[in-house]
Amino acid sequence: MKHTTVMMSAVVAASLLSTSALALDRANTSEKGSLLVFPNVDVSGDKNTIIRLQNDYSDSVSLKCYWKNGTKFFTDFQIELTKFQPIWISARDGEGTYSVPPFPTSTNQDYLDKIGLGGGEYATPSRVTLPEHARTAGELQCWAVDGGGASEIRWNHLAGSATVVDASQGTAYQYNAWGFRCLVGGNGDACVVADAGQLDLNGNEYEACPKKLIGHFSPAETALGGMQVHRNELTLASCNQDLTQDQQFHFTKLKFNVWNEQEAKYTGAYQCMDSWHQGLLDGVQNNGRNFTASSLKTDVARFKVRGMKSSVCERADNRKTFAIDESIVTEEAGLLGVMATTYGLGESDGLAEAGTTLHMLGQRDGFIAYDPQEVIEERPAR
């Protein structure tokens, strides 16, 4: 019996240790990291997004950053944070502690051609949809690199937040960036297991992505506690990201399950997306009614969403458009997300906004591919 007790204790301890270690190898919004992802950057209309970054270490570090809008057009920049330095950036004009390129509002024509929204005689829209403001909203990724920008490095001392401001409504909300720790080497060492130019979000090089996200909400037009819910806007970013010059587009199907207060489950809601999507919960492409007050018949509900491979969102290439590859192949993808809710307050119907990142479930591998700076070579000896 004594041996059995010892063995059982050892097994339980090992199990707890294993579970704890596993949980720590996944990105989150409360811990520092070497890679930060801001899923929602919005400069549409009268909106702006203020990015705050901080370096919690006694030495300086360089960051490689990419803005990318909903049409997959991106712009990169590199900045340096001095020891213990916090900075801010205005996405609309690039002003702040340092001047950087503003959030790009140009259109990636190759991407529009790919999904059938680029015009042309044989253009047929795919099931992948874009928000109306796809050019003026998107995401930001920043990670620690060596001084020359040739390689990503371990620097698990970065944290950040974003404040999305709507001047026309007089509202704003804030959320924390998703942080990924580098799991390789010591502080300042190269964070590379395979090749430089790809951040592997797999629990070996960097922390893995969440496999599923969980959120709760009150449906639009619900009145509770002296306020009325006007809208719930969901922003999701895939963990499969290509930021290279030879950019490849990555597609997935967002599958939603919804439960109301009586535990009734609503299925069949889905959205075809690429690496980024933003829209109202009740505007989800298929069965968006699952998020409405008339269907749920309760004041509170919850949902679970995952990115999965599905033939529903796929299509073959159109042979008549020889110069354009319109084939769409979906894949499983980890997700990062933010939800913003707009409320009406009291009889004056003043507006307020609240933003929150979503809860996580499981792990899924992901990646960020980019073009690293080339090493500057010396003239060889004769």
mmCIF file of C-alpha atoms in Angstrom:
data_model
loop_
_atom_site.group_PDB
_atom_site.id
_atom_site.type_symbol
_atom_site.label_atom_id
_atom_site.label_comp_id
_atom_site.label_asym_id
_atom_site.label_seq_id
_atom_site.Cartn_x
_atom_site.Cartn_y
_atom_site.Cartn_z
ATOM 1 C CA MET A 1 0.000 0.000 0.000
ATOM 2 C CA LYS A 2 2.785 2.374 0.855
ATOM 3 C CA HIS A 3 4.401 1.875 -2.557
ATOM 4 C CA THR A 4 1.049 2.318 -4.261
ATOM 5 C CA THR A 5 0.483 5.613 -2.458
ATOM 6 C CA VAL A 6 3.900 6.886 -3.475
ATOM 7 C CA MET A 7 3.370 5.834 -7.081
ATOM 8 C CA MET A 8 -0.076 7.414 -7.211
ATOM 9 C CA SER A 9 1.270 10.631 -5.706
ATOM 10 C CA ALA A 10 4.069 10.677 -8.264
ATOM 11 C CA VAL A 11 1.617 10.100 -11.106
ATOM 12 C CA VAL A 12 -0.698 12.850 -9.862
ATOM 13 C CA ALA A 13 2.229 15.251 -9.394
ATOM 14 C CA ALA A 14 3.566 14.461 -12.859
ATOM 15 C CA SER A 15 0.091 14.919 -14.306
ATOM 16 C CA LEU A 16 -0.316 18.303 -12.638
ATOM 17 C CA LEU A 17 3.138 19.382 -13.775
ATOM 18 C CA SER A 18 2.432 18.246 -17.321
ATOM 19 C CA THR A 19 -0.928 20.041 -17.393
ATOM 20 C CA SER A 20 0.613 23.211 -15.992
ATOM 21 C CA ALA A 21 3.484 23.150 -18.484
ATOM 22 C CA LEU A 22 1.072 22.544 -21.361
ATOM 23 C CA ALA A 23 -1.114 25.453 -20.333
ATOM 24 C CA LEU A 24 1.867 27.779 -20.193
ATOM 25 C CA ASP A 25 2.886 26.979 -23.780
ATOM 26 C CA ARG A 26 -0.089 28.822 -25.283
ATOM 27 C CA ALA A 27 -0.417 32.526 -26.086
ATOM 28 C CA ASN A 28 -2.507 34.685 -23.786
ATOM 29 C CA THR A 29 -3.387 38.320 -23.074
ATOM 30 C CA SER A 30 -2.050 38.641 -19.531
ATOM 31 C CA GLU A 31 1.619 37.605 -19.820
ATOM 32 C CA LYS A 32 4.601 39.242 -21.535
ATOM 33 C CA GLY A 33 6.058 37.767 -24.699
ATOM 34 C CA SER A 34 8.550 38.131 -27.552
ATOM 35 C CA LEU A 35 5.737 38.411 -30.125
ATOM 36 C CA LEU A 36 2.672 40.640 -29.754
ATOM 37 C CA VAL A 37 -0.443 40.443 -31.943
ATOM 38 C CA PHE A 38 -3.158 43.125 -32.042
ATOM 39 C CA PRO A 39 -6.119 41.533 -33.902
ATOM 40 C CA ASN A 40 -8.158 44.730 -34.267
ATOM 41 C CA VAL A 41 -6.667 47.946 -35.676
ATOM 42 C CA ASP A 42 -9.364 50.242 -37.063
ATOM 43 C CA VAL A 43 -8.919 53.626 -38.800
ATOM 44 C CA SER A 44 -12.203 53.597 -40.744
ATOM 45 C CA GLY A 45 -14.436 56.674 -40.761
ATOM 46 C CA ASP A 46 -13.740 58.750 -37.646
ATOM 47 C CA LYS A 47 -12.010 55.877 -35.882
ATOM 48 C CA ASN A 48 -8.393 55.586 -34.822
ATOM 49 C CA THR A 49 -6.425 52.983 -32.885
ATOM 50 C CA ILE A 50 -3.757 53.907 -30.350
ATOM 51 C CA ILE A 51 -1.120 51.218 -29.889
ATOM 52 C CA ARG A 52 0.916 51.099 -26.668
ATOM 53 C CA LEU A 53 4.063 48.979 -26.354
ATOM 54 C CA GLN A 54 6.425 48.507 -23.444
ATOM 55 C CA ASN A 55 9.818 46.924 -22.831
ATOM 56 C CA ASP A 56 10.112 45.553 -19.296
ATOM 57 C CA TYR A 57 13.876 44.935 -19.330
ATOM 58 C CA SER A 58 17.066 46.806 -18.496
ATOM 59 C CA ASP A 59 18.373 46.850 -22.067
ATOM 60 C CA SER A 60 17.119 48.093 -25.433
ATOM 61 C CA VAL A 61 15.486 45.900 -28.076
ATOM 62 C CA SER A 62 14.424 46.232 -31.725
ATOM 63 C CA LEU A 63 10.936 45.311 -32.882
ATOM 64 C CA LYS A 64 9.880 44.264 -36.369
ATOM 65 C CA CYS A 65 6.239 45.242 -36.977
ATOM 66 C CA TYR A 66 3.679 44.709 -39.748
ATOM 67 C CA TRP A 67 0.385 46.507 -40.284
ATOM 68 C CA LYS A 68 -1.984 44.429 -42.472
ATOM 69 C CA ASN A 69 -5.467 45.430 -43.614
ATOM 70 C CA GLY A 70 -8.429 43.256 -44.526
ATOM 71 C CA THR A 71 -7.445 43.048 -48.210
ATOM 72 C CA LYS A 72 -4.042 41.591 -47.185
ATOM 73 C CA PHE A 73 -2.109 44.759 -48.081
ATOM 74 C CA PHE A 74 0.677 45.246 -45.533
ATOM 75 C CA THR A 75 3.415 47.693 -44.517
ATOM 76 C CA ASP A 76 6.365 46.925 -42.243
ATOM 77 C CA PHE A 77 8.550 49.046 -39.992
ATOM 78 C CA GLN A 78 11.226 48.570 -37.335
ATOM 79 C CA ILE A 79 11.536 50.512 -34.081
ATOM 80 C CA GLU A 80 13.734 50.358 -30.992
ATOM 81 C CA LEU A 81 12.541 50.379 -27.413
ATOM 82 C CA THR A 82 15.113 51.551 -24.891
ATOM 83 C CA LYS A 83 15.403 49.953 -21.463
ATOM 84 C CA PHE A 84 12.126 49.985 -19.502
ATOM 85 C CA GLN A 85 10.557 52.203 -22.188
ATOM 86 C CA PRO A 86 6.829 52.517 -22.930
ATOM 87 C CA ILE A 87 5.805 54.052 -26.288
ATOM 88 C CA TRP A 88 2.619 54.843 -28.207
ATOM 89 C CA ILE A 89 1.671 54.901 -31.906
ATOM 90 C CA SER A 90 -1.340 56.433 -33.639
ATOM 91 C CA ALA A 91 -2.384 53.999 -36.380
ATOM 92 C CA ARG A 92 -4.172 56.625 -38.483
ATOM 93 C CA ASP A 93 -1.135 58.888 -39.057
ATOM 94 C CA GLY A 94 1.807 56.910 -37.653
ATOM 95 C CA GLU A 95 2.603 59.624 -35.125
ATOM 96 C CA GLY A 96 3.520 58.993 -31.495
ATOM 97 C CA THR A 97 6.715 58.455 -29.506
ATOM 98 C CA TYR A 98 8.358 57.678 -32.845
ATOM 99 C CA SER A 99 7.057 58.365 -36.351
ATOM 100 C CA VAL A 100 6.284 55.187 -38.289
ATOM 101 C CA PRO A 101 4.335 54.484 -41.497
ATOM 102 C CA PRO A 102 0.589 54.889 -40.883
ATOM 103 C CA PHE A 103 -1.811 51.973 -41.169
ATOM 104 C CA PRO A 104 -2.036 51.157 -44.905
ATOM 105 C CA THR A 105 -5.326 51.755 -46.718
ATOM 106 C CA SER A 106 -4.281 50.545 -50.172
ATOM 107 C CA THR A 107 -5.843 47.474 -51.776
ATOM 108 C CA ASN A 108 -4.126 44.180 -52.560
ATOM 109 C CA GLN A 109 -5.499 43.549 -56.055
ATOM 110 C CA ASP A 110 -4.089 39.990 -56.182
ATOM 111 C CA TYR A 111 -6.183 39.103 -53.157
ATOM 112 C CA LEU A 112 -9.364 40.648 -54.578
ATOM 113 C CA ASP A 113 -8.782 38.701 -57.808
ATOM 114 C CA LYS A 114 -8.271 35.532 -55.773
ATOM 115 C CA ILE A 115 -11.652 35.768 -54.039
ATOM 116 C CA GLY A 116 -13.476 37.040 -57.137
ATOM 117 C CA LEU A 117 -13.976 40.669 -56.125
ATOM 118 C CA GLY A 118 -11.398 42.165 -58.489
ATOM 119 C CA GLY A 119 -13.754 42.658 -61.447
ATOM 120 C CA GLY A 120 -13.221 41.220 -64.895
ATOM 121 C CA GLU A 121 -15.338 39.294 -67.359
ATOM 122 C CA TYR A 122 -15.207 35.945 -65.604
ATOM 123 C CA ALA A 123 -15.009 37.133 -61.999
ATOM 124 C CA THR A 124 -17.205 35.048 -59.700
ATOM 125 C CA PRO A 125 -17.228 35.986 -56.013
ATOM 126 C CA SER A 126 -16.253 33.186 -53.660
ATOM 127 C CA ARG A 127 -17.947 32.526 -50.332
ATOM 128 C CA VAL A 128 -15.183 34.507 -48.609
ATOM 129 C CA THR A 129 -16.650 37.904 -47.737
ATOM 130 C CA LEU A 130 -15.015 41.175 -46.707
ATOM 131 C CA PRO A 131 -16.323 43.916 -44.420
ATOM 132 C CA GLU A 132 -17.072 47.203 -46.194
ATOM 133 C CA HIS A 133 -14.127 48.827 -44.421
ATOM 134 C CA ALA A 134 -11.630 46.049 -45.246
ATOM 135 C CA ARG A 135 -9.066 48.605 -46.501
ATOM 136 C CA THR A 136 -9.164 50.608 -43.269
ATOM 137 C CA ALA A 137 -9.150 47.882 -40.619
ATOM 138 C CA GLY A 138 -6.911 44.934 -39.892
ATOM 139 C CA GLU A 139 -4.191 43.852 -37.497
ATOM 140 C CA LEU A 140 -0.671 44.464 -36.208
ATOM 141 C CA GLN A 141 2.116 42.008 -35.385
ATOM 142 C CA CYS A 142 5.369 43.027 -33.625
ATOM 143 C CA TRP A 143 8.221 40.785 -32.485
ATOM 144 C CA ALA A 144 11.728 41.185 -31.093
ATOM 145 C CA VAL A 145 14.601 40.973 -33.598
ATOM 146 C CA ASP A 146 18.335 41.490 -33.540
ATOM 147 C CA GLY A 147 19.598 44.988 -34.342
ATOM 148 C CA GLY A 148 19.876 44.258 -38.067
ATOM 149 C CA GLY A 149 16.444 42.662 -38.263
ATOM 150 C CA ALA A 150 17.912 39.491 -39.760
ATOM 151 C CA SER A 151 16.562 37.134 -37.096
ATOM 152 C CA GLU A 152 13.876 37.004 -34.444
ATOM 153 C CA ILE A 153 15.190 36.797 -30.874
ATOM 154 C CA ARG A 154 13.983 35.758 -27.435
ATOM 155 C CA TRP A 155 12.820 38.806 -25.477
ATOM 156 C CA ASN A 156 9.954 37.782 -23.227
ATOM 157 C CA HIS A 157 9.623 41.290 -21.806
ATOM 158 C CA LEU A 158 7.143 42.865 -24.240
ATOM 159 C CA ALA A 159 3.554 43.838 -23.478
ATOM 160 C CA GLY A 160 1.017 46.044 -25.207
ATOM 161 C CA SER A 161 -2.543 47.258 -25.524
ATOM 162 C CA ALA A 162 -4.737 48.917 -28.143
ATOM 163 C CA THR A 163 -7.412 51.582 -27.695
ATOM 164 C CA VAL A 164 -9.970 51.838 -30.515
ATOM 165 C CA VAL A 165 -11.471 55.347 -30.554
ATOM 166 C CA ASP A 166 -14.597 56.446 -32.441
ATOM 167 C CA ALA A 167 -14.669 60.271 -32.445
ATOM 168 C CA SER A 168 -18.060 60.435 -34.177
ATOM 169 C CA GLN A 169 -19.725 58.420 -31.390
ATOM 170 C CA GLY A 170 -17.586 59.724 -28.535
ATOM 171 C CA THR A 171 -16.664 56.183 -27.488
ATOM 172 C CA ALA A 172 -13.548 54.077 -27.022
ATOM 173 C CA TYR A 173 -12.570 50.634 -25.793
ATOM 174 C CA GLN A 174 -9.262 48.986 -24.945
ATOM 175 C CA TYR A 175 -7.917 45.434 -25.138
ATOM 176 C CA ASN A 176 -4.603 43.742 -24.337
ATOM 177 C CA ALA A 177 -2.369 42.375 -27.078
ATOM 178 C CA TRP A 178 -1.964 38.619 -27.439
ATOM 179 C CA GLY A 179 1.539 37.725 -26.233
ATOM 180 C CA PHE A 180 3.621 34.739 -27.377
ATOM 181 C CA ARG A 181 6.728 33.804 -25.389
ATOM 182 C CA CYS A 182 9.793 32.530 -27.216
ATOM 183 C CA LEU A 183 10.730 29.133 -25.754
ATOM 184 C CA VAL A 184 14.251 28.866 -27.225
ATOM 185 C CA GLY A 185 17.589 29.811 -25.644
ATOM 186 C CA GLY A 186 18.215 32.681 -23.238
ATOM 187 C CA ASN A 187 17.273 36.347 -23.320
ATOM 188 C CA GLY A 188 18.591 37.972 -26.514
ATOM 189 C CA ASP A 189 19.380 34.656 -28.222
ATOM 190 C CA ALA A 190 18.049 33.841 -31.691
ATOM 191 C CA CYS A 191 14.543 32.420 -31.427
ATOM 192 C CA VAL A 192 14.942 30.014 -34.316
ATOM 193 C CA VAL A 193 14.490 26.235 -34.371
ATOM 194 C CA ALA A 194 14.309 25.807 -38.156
ATOM 195 C CA ASP A 195 14.916 28.818 -40.416
ATOM 196 C CA ALA A 196 14.869 32.558 -39.831
ATOM 197 C CA GLY A 197 11.948 34.159 -41.625
ATOM 198 C CA GLN A 198 9.214 32.098 -39.988
ATOM 199 C CA LEU A 199 7.944 32.306 -36.441
ATOM 200 C CA ASP A 200 6.684 28.818 -35.583
ATOM 201 C CA LEU A 201 3.806 29.107 -33.129
ATOM 202 C CA ASN A 202 3.931 25.492 -32.069
ATOM 203 C CA GLY A 203 4.934 25.258 -28.409
ATOM 204 C CA ASN A 204 8.564 24.594 -29.352
ATOM 205 C CA GLU A 205 9.824 27.853 -30.859
ATOM 206 C CA TYR A 206 7.040 30.214 -29.755
ATOM 207 C CA GLU A 207 3.963 29.409 -27.723
ATOM 208 C CA ALA A 208 1.148 27.767 -29.655
ATOM 209 C CA CYS A 209 -2.173 29.385 -30.583
ATOM 210 C CA PRO A 210 -5.569 28.698 -29.051
ATOM 211 C CA LYS A 211 -7.454 26.003 -30.946
ATOM 212 C CA LYS A 212 -10.861 27.444 -30.053
ATOM 213 C CA LEU A 213 -12.149 30.695 -28.596
ATOM 214 C CA ILE A 214 -15.074 31.103 -26.220
ATOM 215 C CA GLY A 215 -17.125 34.265 -25.730
ATOM 216 C CA HIS A 216 -20.348 35.323 -24.016
ATOM 217 C CA PHE A 217 -22.699 38.125 -25.013
ATOM 218 C CA SER A 218 -26.149 39.651 -24.755
ATOM 219 C CA PRO A 219 -27.895 39.766 -28.148
ATOM 220 C CA ALA A 220 -28.432 43.088 -29.906
ATOM 221 C CA GLU A 221 -31.596 44.917 -28.776
ATOM 222 C CA THR A 222 -31.480 43.229 -25.366
ATOM 223 C CA ALA A 223 -32.227 45.567 -22.453
ATOM 224 C CA LEU A 224 -30.769 44.710 -19.067
ATOM 225 C CA GLY A 225 -29.494 46.526 -15.998
ATOM 226 C CA GLY A 226 -30.479 49.980 -17.247
ATOM 227 C CA MET A 227 -28.728 49.648 -20.605
ATOM 228 C CA GLN A 228 -29.514 48.386 -24.082
ATOM 229 C CA VAL A 229 -27.168 46.327 -26.235
ATOM 230 C CA HIS A 230 -26.881 47.870 -29.707
ATOM 231 C CA ARG A 231 -24.308 45.634 -31.416
ATOM 232 C CA ASN A 232 -21.646 42.970 -30.878
ATOM 233 C CA GLU A 233 -18.678 43.196 -33.262
ATOM 234 C CA LEU A 234 -16.313 40.217 -33.436
ATOM 235 C CA THR A 235 -12.770 40.445 -34.841
ATOM 236 C CA LEU A 236 -10.797 37.246 -35.447
ATOM 237 C CA ALA A 237 -7.242 36.809 -36.721
ATOM 238 C CA SER A 238 -5.920 33.483 -37.953
ATOM 239 C CA CYS A 239 -2.607 32.161 -36.633
ATOM 240 C CA ASN A 240 -1.593 31.248 -40.212
ATOM 241 C CA GLN A 241 -0.049 34.468 -41.532
ATOM 242 C CA ASP A 242 2.100 35.104 -44.620
ATOM 243 C CA LEU A 243 3.856 38.491 -44.669
ATOM 244 C CA THR A 244 6.381 37.656 -47.380
ATOM 245 C CA GLN A 245 6.757 39.368 -50.756
ATOM 246 C CA ASP A 246 5.474 36.148 -52.372
ATOM 247 C CA GLN A 247 2.429 36.229 -50.108
ATOM 248 C CA GLN A 248 0.218 33.156 -50.052
ATOM 249 C CA PHE A 249 -3.352 33.510 -48.800
ATOM 250 C CA HIS A 250 -4.635 31.186 -46.083
ATOM 251 C CA PHE A 251 -8.330 30.361 -45.739
ATOM 252 C CA THR A 252 -10.417 28.643 -43.084
ATOM 253 C CA LYS A 253 -14.046 28.184 -42.074
ATOM 254 C CA LEU A 254 -15.158 29.655 -38.770
ATOM 255 C CA LYS A 255 -17.565 27.182 -37.171
ATOM 256 C CA PHE A 256 -19.773 28.573 -34.377
ATOM 257 C CA ASN A 257 -21.798 26.770 -31.726
ATOM 258 C CA VAL A 258 -24.095 28.929 -29.571
ATOM 259 C CA TRP A 259 -25.874 28.195 -26.266
ATOM 260 C CA ASN A 260 -28.599 30.244 -24.567
ATOM 261 C CA GLU A 261 -29.384 30.520 -20.830
ATOM 262 C CA GLN A 262 -31.496 27.352 -20.914
ATOM 263 C CA GLU A 263 -28.526 25.415 -22.396
ATOM 264 C CA ALA A 264 -30.259 25.063 -25.762
ATOM 265 C CA LYS A 265 -27.568 24.603 -28.427
ATOM 266 C CA TYR A 266 -27.706 26.341 -31.819
ATOM 267 C CA THR A 267 -25.558 24.910 -34.624
ATOM 268 C CA GLY A 268 -24.988 25.635 -38.295
ATOM 269 C CA ALA A 269 -23.524 29.141 -38.048
ATOM 270 C CA TYR A 270 -20.316 29.612 -40.016
ATOM 271 C CA GLN A 271 -18.222 32.225 -41.803
ATOM 272 C CA CYS A 272 -15.724 31.656 -44.631
ATOM 273 C CA MET A 273 -12.634 33.757 -43.982
ATOM 274 C CA ASP A 274 -9.001 34.201 -44.881
ATOM 275 C CA SER A 275 -6.498 35.240 -42.214
ATOM 276 C CA TRP A 276 -8.685 38.051 -40.770
ATOM 277 C CA HIS A 277 -12.378 38.734 -40.340
ATOM 278 C CA GLN A 278 -14.491 41.400 -38.681
ATOM 279 C CA GLY A 279 -18.269 41.609 -38.487
ATOM 280 C CA LEU A 280 -21.365 41.643 -36.301
ATOM 281 C CA LEU A 281 -22.248 38.425 -34.511
ATOM 282 C CA ASP A 282 -25.755 38.415 -35.992
ATOM 283 C CA GLY A 283 -24.216 39.156 -39.403
ATOM 284 C CA VAL A 284 -22.330 35.849 -39.575
ATOM 285 C CA GLN A 285 -22.543 34.509 -43.120
ATOM 286 C CA ASN A 286 -24.653 31.417 -42.450
ATOM 287 C CA ASN A 287 -27.260 31.176 -39.661
ATOM 288 C CA GLY A 288 -26.372 34.553 -38.176
ATOM 289 C CA ARG A 289 -29.859 34.407 -36.676
ATOM 290 C CA ASN A 290 -28.391 32.035 -34.059
ATOM 291 C CA PHE A 291 -27.003 35.164 -32.358
ATOM 292 C CA THR A 292 -30.266 37.160 -32.345
ATOM 293 C CA ALA A 293 -32.590 37.849 -29.433
ATOM 294 C CA SER A 294 -35.578 36.483 -31.382
ATOM 295 C CA SER A 295 -33.891 33.094 -31.810
ATOM 296 C CA LEU A 296 -32.106 32.793 -28.464
ATOM 297 C CA LYS A 297 -35.039 34.141 -26.384
ATOM 298 C CA THR A 298 -32.656 34.816 -23.461
ATOM 299 C CA ASP A 299 -30.718 37.861 -22.304
ATOM 300 C CA VAL A 300 -27.329 36.135 -22.254
ATOM 301 C CA ALA A 301 -25.703 33.528 -24.480
ATOM 302 C CA ARG A 302 -22.283 32.026 -25.133
ATOM 303 C CA PHE A 303 -20.473 30.809 -28.238
ATOM 304 C CA LYS A 304 -17.503 28.690 -29.207
ATOM 305 C CA VAL A 305 -15.648 29.205 -32.486
ATOM 306 C CA ARG A 306 -12.873 27.298 -34.251
ATOM 307 C CA GLY A 307 -11.085 27.563 -37.603
ATOM 308 C CA MET A 308 -11.418 24.362 -39.605
ATOM 309 C CA LYS A 309 -10.963 22.834 -43.036
ATOM 310 C CA SER A 310 -14.243 22.605 -44.947
ATOM 311 C CA SER A 311 -15.291 22.082 -48.549
ATOM 312 C CA VAL A 312 -18.158 24.542 -47.965
ATOM 313 C CA CYS A 313 -15.734 27.458 -48.372
ATOM 314 C CA GLU A 314 -13.513 25.938 -51.070
ATOM 315 C CA ARG A 315 -13.617 26.232 -54.848
ATOM 316 C CA ALA A 316 -11.677 25.161 -57.906
ATOM 317 C CA ASP A 317 -9.767 27.530 -60.172
ATOM 318 C CA ASN A 318 -11.612 29.135 -63.076
ATOM 319 C CA ARG A 319 -9.801 27.922 -66.185
ATOM 320 C CA LYS A 320 -11.037 30.911 -68.178
ATOM 321 C CA THR A 321 -8.951 33.299 -66.059
ATOM 322 C CA PHE A 322 -5.520 32.024 -67.058
ATOM 323 C CA ALA A 323 -3.529 34.737 -65.255
ATOM 324 C CA ILE A 324 -5.403 34.425 -61.945
ATOM 325 C CA ASP A 325 -5.453 31.498 -59.543
ATOM 326 C CA GLU A 326 -8.931 31.571 -58.034
ATOM 327 C CA SER A 327 -8.682 28.241 -56.247
ATOM 328 C CA ILE A 328 -9.462 28.373 -52.529
ATOM 329 C CA VAL A 329 -8.320 25.613 -50.191
ATOM 330 C CA THR A 330 -9.162 25.826 -46.501
ATOM 331 C CA GLU A 331 -7.113 24.629 -43.536
ATOM 332 C CA GLU A 332 -7.390 24.314 -39.781
ATOM 333 C CA ALA A 333 -6.196 27.451 -38.010
ATOM 334 C CA GLY A 334 -5.687 28.693 -34.475
ATOM 335 C CA LEU A 335 -7.493 31.934 -33.676
ATOM 336 C CA LEU A 336 -6.957 35.180 -31.777
ATOM 337 C CA GLY A 337 -9.935 37.400 -31.122
ATOM 338 C CA VAL A 338 -11.478 40.561 -29.717
ATOM 339 C CA MET A 339 -15.152 41.412 -29.231
ATOM 340 C CA ALA A 340 -16.505 44.961 -28.902
ATOM 341 C CA THR A 341 -20.019 45.702 -27.635
ATOM 342 C CA THR A 342 -21.845 49.018 -28.044
ATOM 343 C CA TYR A 343 -24.377 49.954 -25.351
ATOM 344 C CA GLY A 344 -27.070 52.605 -25.022
ATOM 345 C CA LEU A 345 -27.237 54.107 -21.531
ATOM 346 C CA GLY A 346 -30.354 55.461 -19.836
ATOM 347 C CA GLU A 347 -33.080 57.657 -21.293
ATOM 348 C CA SER A 348 -30.573 59.965 -22.991
ATOM 349 C CA ASP A 349 -29.374 56.973 -25.005
ATOM 350 C CA GLY A 350 -25.749 57.965 -24.499
ATOM 351 C CA LEU A 351 -23.367 55.449 -26.012
ATOM 352 C CA ALA A 352 -20.589 53.412 -24.428
ATOM 353 C CA GLU A 353 -18.306 50.690 -25.763
ATOM 354 C CA ALA A 354 -16.609 47.775 -24.034
ATOM 355 C CA GLY A 355 -13.980 45.517 -25.546
ATOM 356 C CA THR A 356 -12.666 42.159 -24.430
ATOM 357 C CA THR A 357 -10.378 39.439 -25.698
ATOM 358 C CA LEU A 358 -11.927 35.967 -25.825
ATOM 359 C CA HIS A 359 -11.225 32.950 -23.621
ATOM 360 C CA MET A 360 -9.133 30.070 -24.943
ATOM 361 C CA LEU A 361 -9.515 26.330 -25.338
ATOM 362 C CA GLY A 362 -6.935 23.822 -26.619
ATOM 363 C CA GLN A 363 -3.828 24.370 -28.724
ATOM 364 C CA ARG A 364 -3.179 24.656 -32.453
ATOM 365 C CA ASP A 365 0.092 25.196 -34.344
ATOM 366 C CA GLY A 366 0.452 28.352 -36.393
ATOM 367 C CA PHE A 367 3.110 30.470 -38.100
ATOM 368 C CA ILE A 368 4.052 33.953 -39.250
ATOM 369 C CA ALA A 369 6.206 33.955 -42.393
ATOM 370 C CA TYR A 370 8.133 37.116 -43.317
ATOM 371 C CA ASP A 371 11.189 38.280 -45.285
ATOM 372 C CA PRO A 372 14.061 38.897 -42.821
ATOM 373 C CA GLN A 373 16.683 41.521 -43.523
ATOM 374 C CA GLU A 374 19.626 40.097 -45.404
ATOM 375 C CA VAL A 375 22.985 40.029 -43.614
ATOM 376 C CA ILE A 376 25.308 42.703 -44.987
ATOM 377 C CA GLU A 377 28.392 40.909 -46.261
ATOM 378 C CA GLU A 378 31.962 42.146 -46.275
ATOM 379 C CA ARG A 379 34.126 42.022 -49.365
ATOM 380 C CA PRO A 380 35.869 38.646 -49.245
ATOM 381 C CA ALA A 381 39.621 38.457 -48.724
ATOM 382 C CA ARG A 382 41.752 37.913 -51.814
#
